Amino acid sequence: MSVSVTFGEEKPAEQAAETARRLAAEGVHEALAAGDPTLWGPEAEPEAAIRLGWLTLSRTSRELLPELGKLVERVRAEGLDHVVLAGMGGSSLAPEVITATADVPLTVLDTTDPGQVRRALDDRLDRTILVVASKSGGTVETDSHRRIYEKAFRDAGINPAERIIVVTDPESPLEQTARDAGYQVFLADPNVGGRYSALTAFGLVPSALAGADVERLLDDAAAVQPLLSQAEGNPGLDLGAALGAAALSGRDKLVLEDSLSEINGLPDWIEQLVAESTGKQGKGILPVVGAEPGEAGDELVAGIDSDGALTVSGPLGAQFLVWEYATAVAGRVLGIDPFDQPNVAESKENTGKLLDQPELPVGTPILVDGPVEVYGELPGSEAPKDLSDVFTRLLEAIPSDGYLAIMAYLDREAAFDAPHAEGASFEEMTEAWSAADPATLRAQLAVRTERPITFGWGPRFLHSTGQYHKGGPQNGVFLQITGAVEEDVEVPGKPYTLGRLQLAQALGDQGALARRGRPTVRLHLTDRAAGVARLLAAAREV
């Protein structure tokens, strides 16, 4: 089965058809399929020349399968049934989608939250296999996870070399560290950027260990591959033309809808791919995930096997390849380089500088509302009366073509610990979870504005929409949520804990946004559970 792109609205269909015809006349379809790095201009060419390996992964990644098959056999024979993936951005999002779609368990650590990491550590450590995945080999979150697990394994009398698998690029610092420690290493294609790496070792190794059929992913991608060099019936060209043309016409908020799809969670992966690839030079396409489509004129609803202004249907492996191709095409239409991420490093550098200070400069709250401290600057000359007033002012500050981004540096699984009555129905448990989940704040505020609201878990989103926030259009309003840490986790060999790192990441990104004049407010929960309850209550009062 291949991928199809169909249209439910006349205007996007006409714009896409016209743009696709122009691109085909320019030979873009053949040039991209052949890996031509000149498609995005002379400034982009050096980066593009080393970033087009994803076009042939359906063939080249098969070289991994024999060694991967032996590893899976060994892990099964040893009874290691708890697969943990330590990775950020492109190293975690694809495996998360693959395993969720295959309905096989994978614990993903793309966080610096001490509670979330401790929960993974406390779960079947004696049966845990850890995949440490980092393209650069220097990702601070992943390095921290590796160090923490190495100590935990040793403390439990387990040899880390028997439990840690490393996925990285050739000659990265992590490769040498891993080989010195005796870890099995899978090397990924260095000519593939992180967000295009779904079908490399980064996507395949943890997914196969968890039990997914990764060969089928490659087969499905291979089935669509011949279409990508065609001028007609090319789903990648049609989708990329639609995304680029819609953004140029002002519909640059891409609402991703997948309620009818058997693929589980693909919009989260698309969010990183599209936001980080296009959000730069004051341009970009903003993906909006997990939200109900609104009536804003700048929204374009894209359905994954679901109805929308456009609908993309097909199996997961083929979807990966088609969306990658389409994003590269959209970059050409928008006139940007879809393979660089010029603003991602800034927040990382800010975090490093903050960690070097004796104390983190948290500042003085402008308001304390029960268990919630408010930091930052709000529009208006008067101090806010309460938390509802803070929300009201933030919503009012969103430009007519803008959005609100909620960024929660918290434990994204903590809501599942919310108490519920014994014998409660699934609906009652879901209601209890929702009432304890900071992500519920997005839905509560969304009904009070016509503008899109995005939600991201920090620092996960820094490797995704973080590029768009800083490099995209100057029309975002930003709401950070941080929380007090009751029980921290030491990072062996480093002078900081996870809790300190997590807060430094929030402050570092806040500084990067503030320097661009982008309104940013931080809400700090001095008691996490009570703080979330107060946030949601205040949102209902707006």
GROMACS .gro file of N, CA and C in nm, residues 279-282 341-347 349-350 466-476 478 508-520:
model
  114
  279GLY      N    1   1.097   2.662   1.050
  279GLY     CA    2   1.087   2.780   1.136
  279GLY      C    3   1.217   2.856   1.149
  280LYS      N    4   1.244   2.941   1.053
  280LYS     CA    5   1.368   3.018   1.055
  280LYS      C    6   1.356   3.138   0.962
  281GLN      N    7   1.443   3.235   0.981
  281GLN     CA    8   1.443   3.358   0.899
  281GLN      C    9   1.308   3.429   0.905
  282GLY      N   10   1.241   3.418   1.020
  282GLY     CA   11   1.113   3.484   1.036
  282GLY      C   12   1.000   3.419   0.958
  341GLN      N   13   1.935   2.415   1.167
  341GLN     CA   14   1.857   2.455   1.285
  341GLN      C   15   1.938   2.560   1.360
  342PRO      N   16   1.945   2.681   1.304
  342PRO     CA   17   2.040   2.781   1.352
  342PRO      C   18   2.015   2.832   1.493
  343ASN      N   19   1.893   2.815   1.545
  343ASN     CA   20   1.864   2.873   1.675
  343ASN      C   21   1.854   2.771   1.788
  344VAL      N   22   1.873   2.642   1.756
  344VAL     CA   23   1.859   2.539   1.859
  344VAL      C   24   1.972   2.548   1.961
  345ALA      N   25   2.092   2.576   1.915
  345ALA     CA   26   2.208   2.575   2.005
  345ALA      C   27   2.203   2.685   2.110
  346GLU      N   28   2.129   2.794   2.082
  346GLU     CA   29   2.132   2.909   2.173
  346GLU      C   30   2.083   2.873   2.312
  347SER      N   31   1.970   2.804   2.320
  347SER     CA   32   1.916   2.767   2.451
  347SER      C   33   2.010   2.670   2.522
  349GLU      N   34   2.337   2.663   2.492
  349GLU     CA   35   2.450   2.742   2.542
  349GLU      C   36   2.409   2.822   2.665
  350ASN      N   37   2.288   2.878   2.663
  350ASN     CA   38   2.238   2.951   2.780
  350ASN      C   39   2.232   2.860   2.902
  466GLY      N   40   1.117   2.423   1.944
  466GLY     CA   41   1.204   2.527   1.998
  466GLY      C   42   1.270   2.611   1.889
  467GLN      N   43   1.305   2.548   1.777
  467GLN     CA   44   1.363   2.622   1.665
  467GLN      C   45   1.262   2.721   1.609
  468TYR      N   46   1.138   2.677   1.589
  468TYR     CA   47   1.034   2.765   1.535
  468TYR      C   48   1.007   2.881   1.631
  469HIS      N   49   1.002   2.853   1.760
  469HIS     CA   50   0.974   2.959   1.858
  469HIS      C   51   1.070   3.076   1.844
  470LYS      N   52   1.196   3.045   1.818
  470LYS     CA   53   1.297   3.151   1.814
  470LYS      C   54   1.330   3.198   1.673
  471GLY      N   55   1.318   3.109   1.575
  471GLY     CA   56   1.354   3.146   1.439
  471GLY      C   57   1.236   3.178   1.349
  472GLY      N   58   1.115   3.141   1.391
  472GLY     CA   59   0.997   3.163   1.309
  472GLY      C   60   0.943   3.304   1.320
  473PRO      N   61   0.820   3.325   1.274
  473PRO     CA   62   0.761   3.459   1.277
  473PRO      C   63   0.753   3.517   1.418
  474GLN      N   64   0.760   3.647   1.427
  474GLN     CA   65   0.757   3.717   1.556
  474GLN      C   66   0.611   3.735   1.600
  475ASN      N   67   0.543   3.623   1.626
  475ASN     CA   68   0.401   3.634   1.663
  475ASN      C   69   0.360   3.535   1.771
  476GLY      N   70   0.458   3.487   1.848
  476GLY     CA   71   0.428   3.392   1.954
  476GLY      C   72   0.425   3.457   2.091
  478PHE      N   73   0.450   3.313   2.499
  478PHE     CA   74   0.504   3.190   2.556
  478PHE      C   75   0.477   3.181   2.707
  508GLY      N   76   1.716   2.909   3.050
  508GLY     CA   77   1.796   2.935   2.930
  508GLY      C   78   1.710   2.964   2.809
  509ASP      N   79   1.601   2.890   2.794
  509ASP     CA   80   1.513   2.916   2.680
  509ASP      C   81   1.435   3.045   2.700
  510GLN      N   82   1.397   3.073   2.825
  510GLN     CA   83   1.328   3.199   2.854
  510GLN      C   84   1.416   3.317   2.815
  511GLY      N   85   1.545   3.307   2.843
  511GLY     CA   86   1.636   3.414   2.807
  511GLY      C   87   1.647   3.431   2.656
  512ALA      N   88   1.651   3.320   2.583
  512ALA     CA   89   1.660   3.327   2.437
  512ALA      C   90   1.536   3.392   2.377
  513LEU      N   91   1.419   3.362   2.433
  513LEU     CA   92   1.294   3.423   2.384
  513LEU      C   93   1.288   3.571   2.420
  514ALA      N   94   1.327   3.604   2.544
  514ALA     CA   95   1.321   3.742   2.589
  514ALA      C   96   1.412   3.832   2.507
  515ARG      N   97   1.527   3.781   2.467
  515ARG     CA   98   1.619   3.862   2.386
  515ARG      C   99   1.560   3.897   2.250
  516ARG      N  100   1.463   3.820   2.207
  516ARG     CA  101   1.397   3.849   2.080
  516ARG      C  102   1.269   3.930   2.099
  517GLY      N  103   1.244   3.973   2.221
  517GLY     CA  104   1.125   4.052   2.248
  517GLY      C  105   0.997   3.969   2.239
  518ARG      N  106   1.008   3.839   2.265
  518ARG     CA  107   0.890   3.752   2.257
  518ARG      C  108   0.834   3.734   2.398
  519PRO      N  109   0.708   3.775   2.420
  519PRO     CA  110   0.651   3.774   2.555
  519PRO      C  111   0.659   3.635   2.618
  520THR      N  112   0.720   3.628   2.736
  520THR     CA  113   0.737   3.499   2.803
  520THR      C  114   0.709   3.515   2.952
   0.00000   0.00000   0.00000
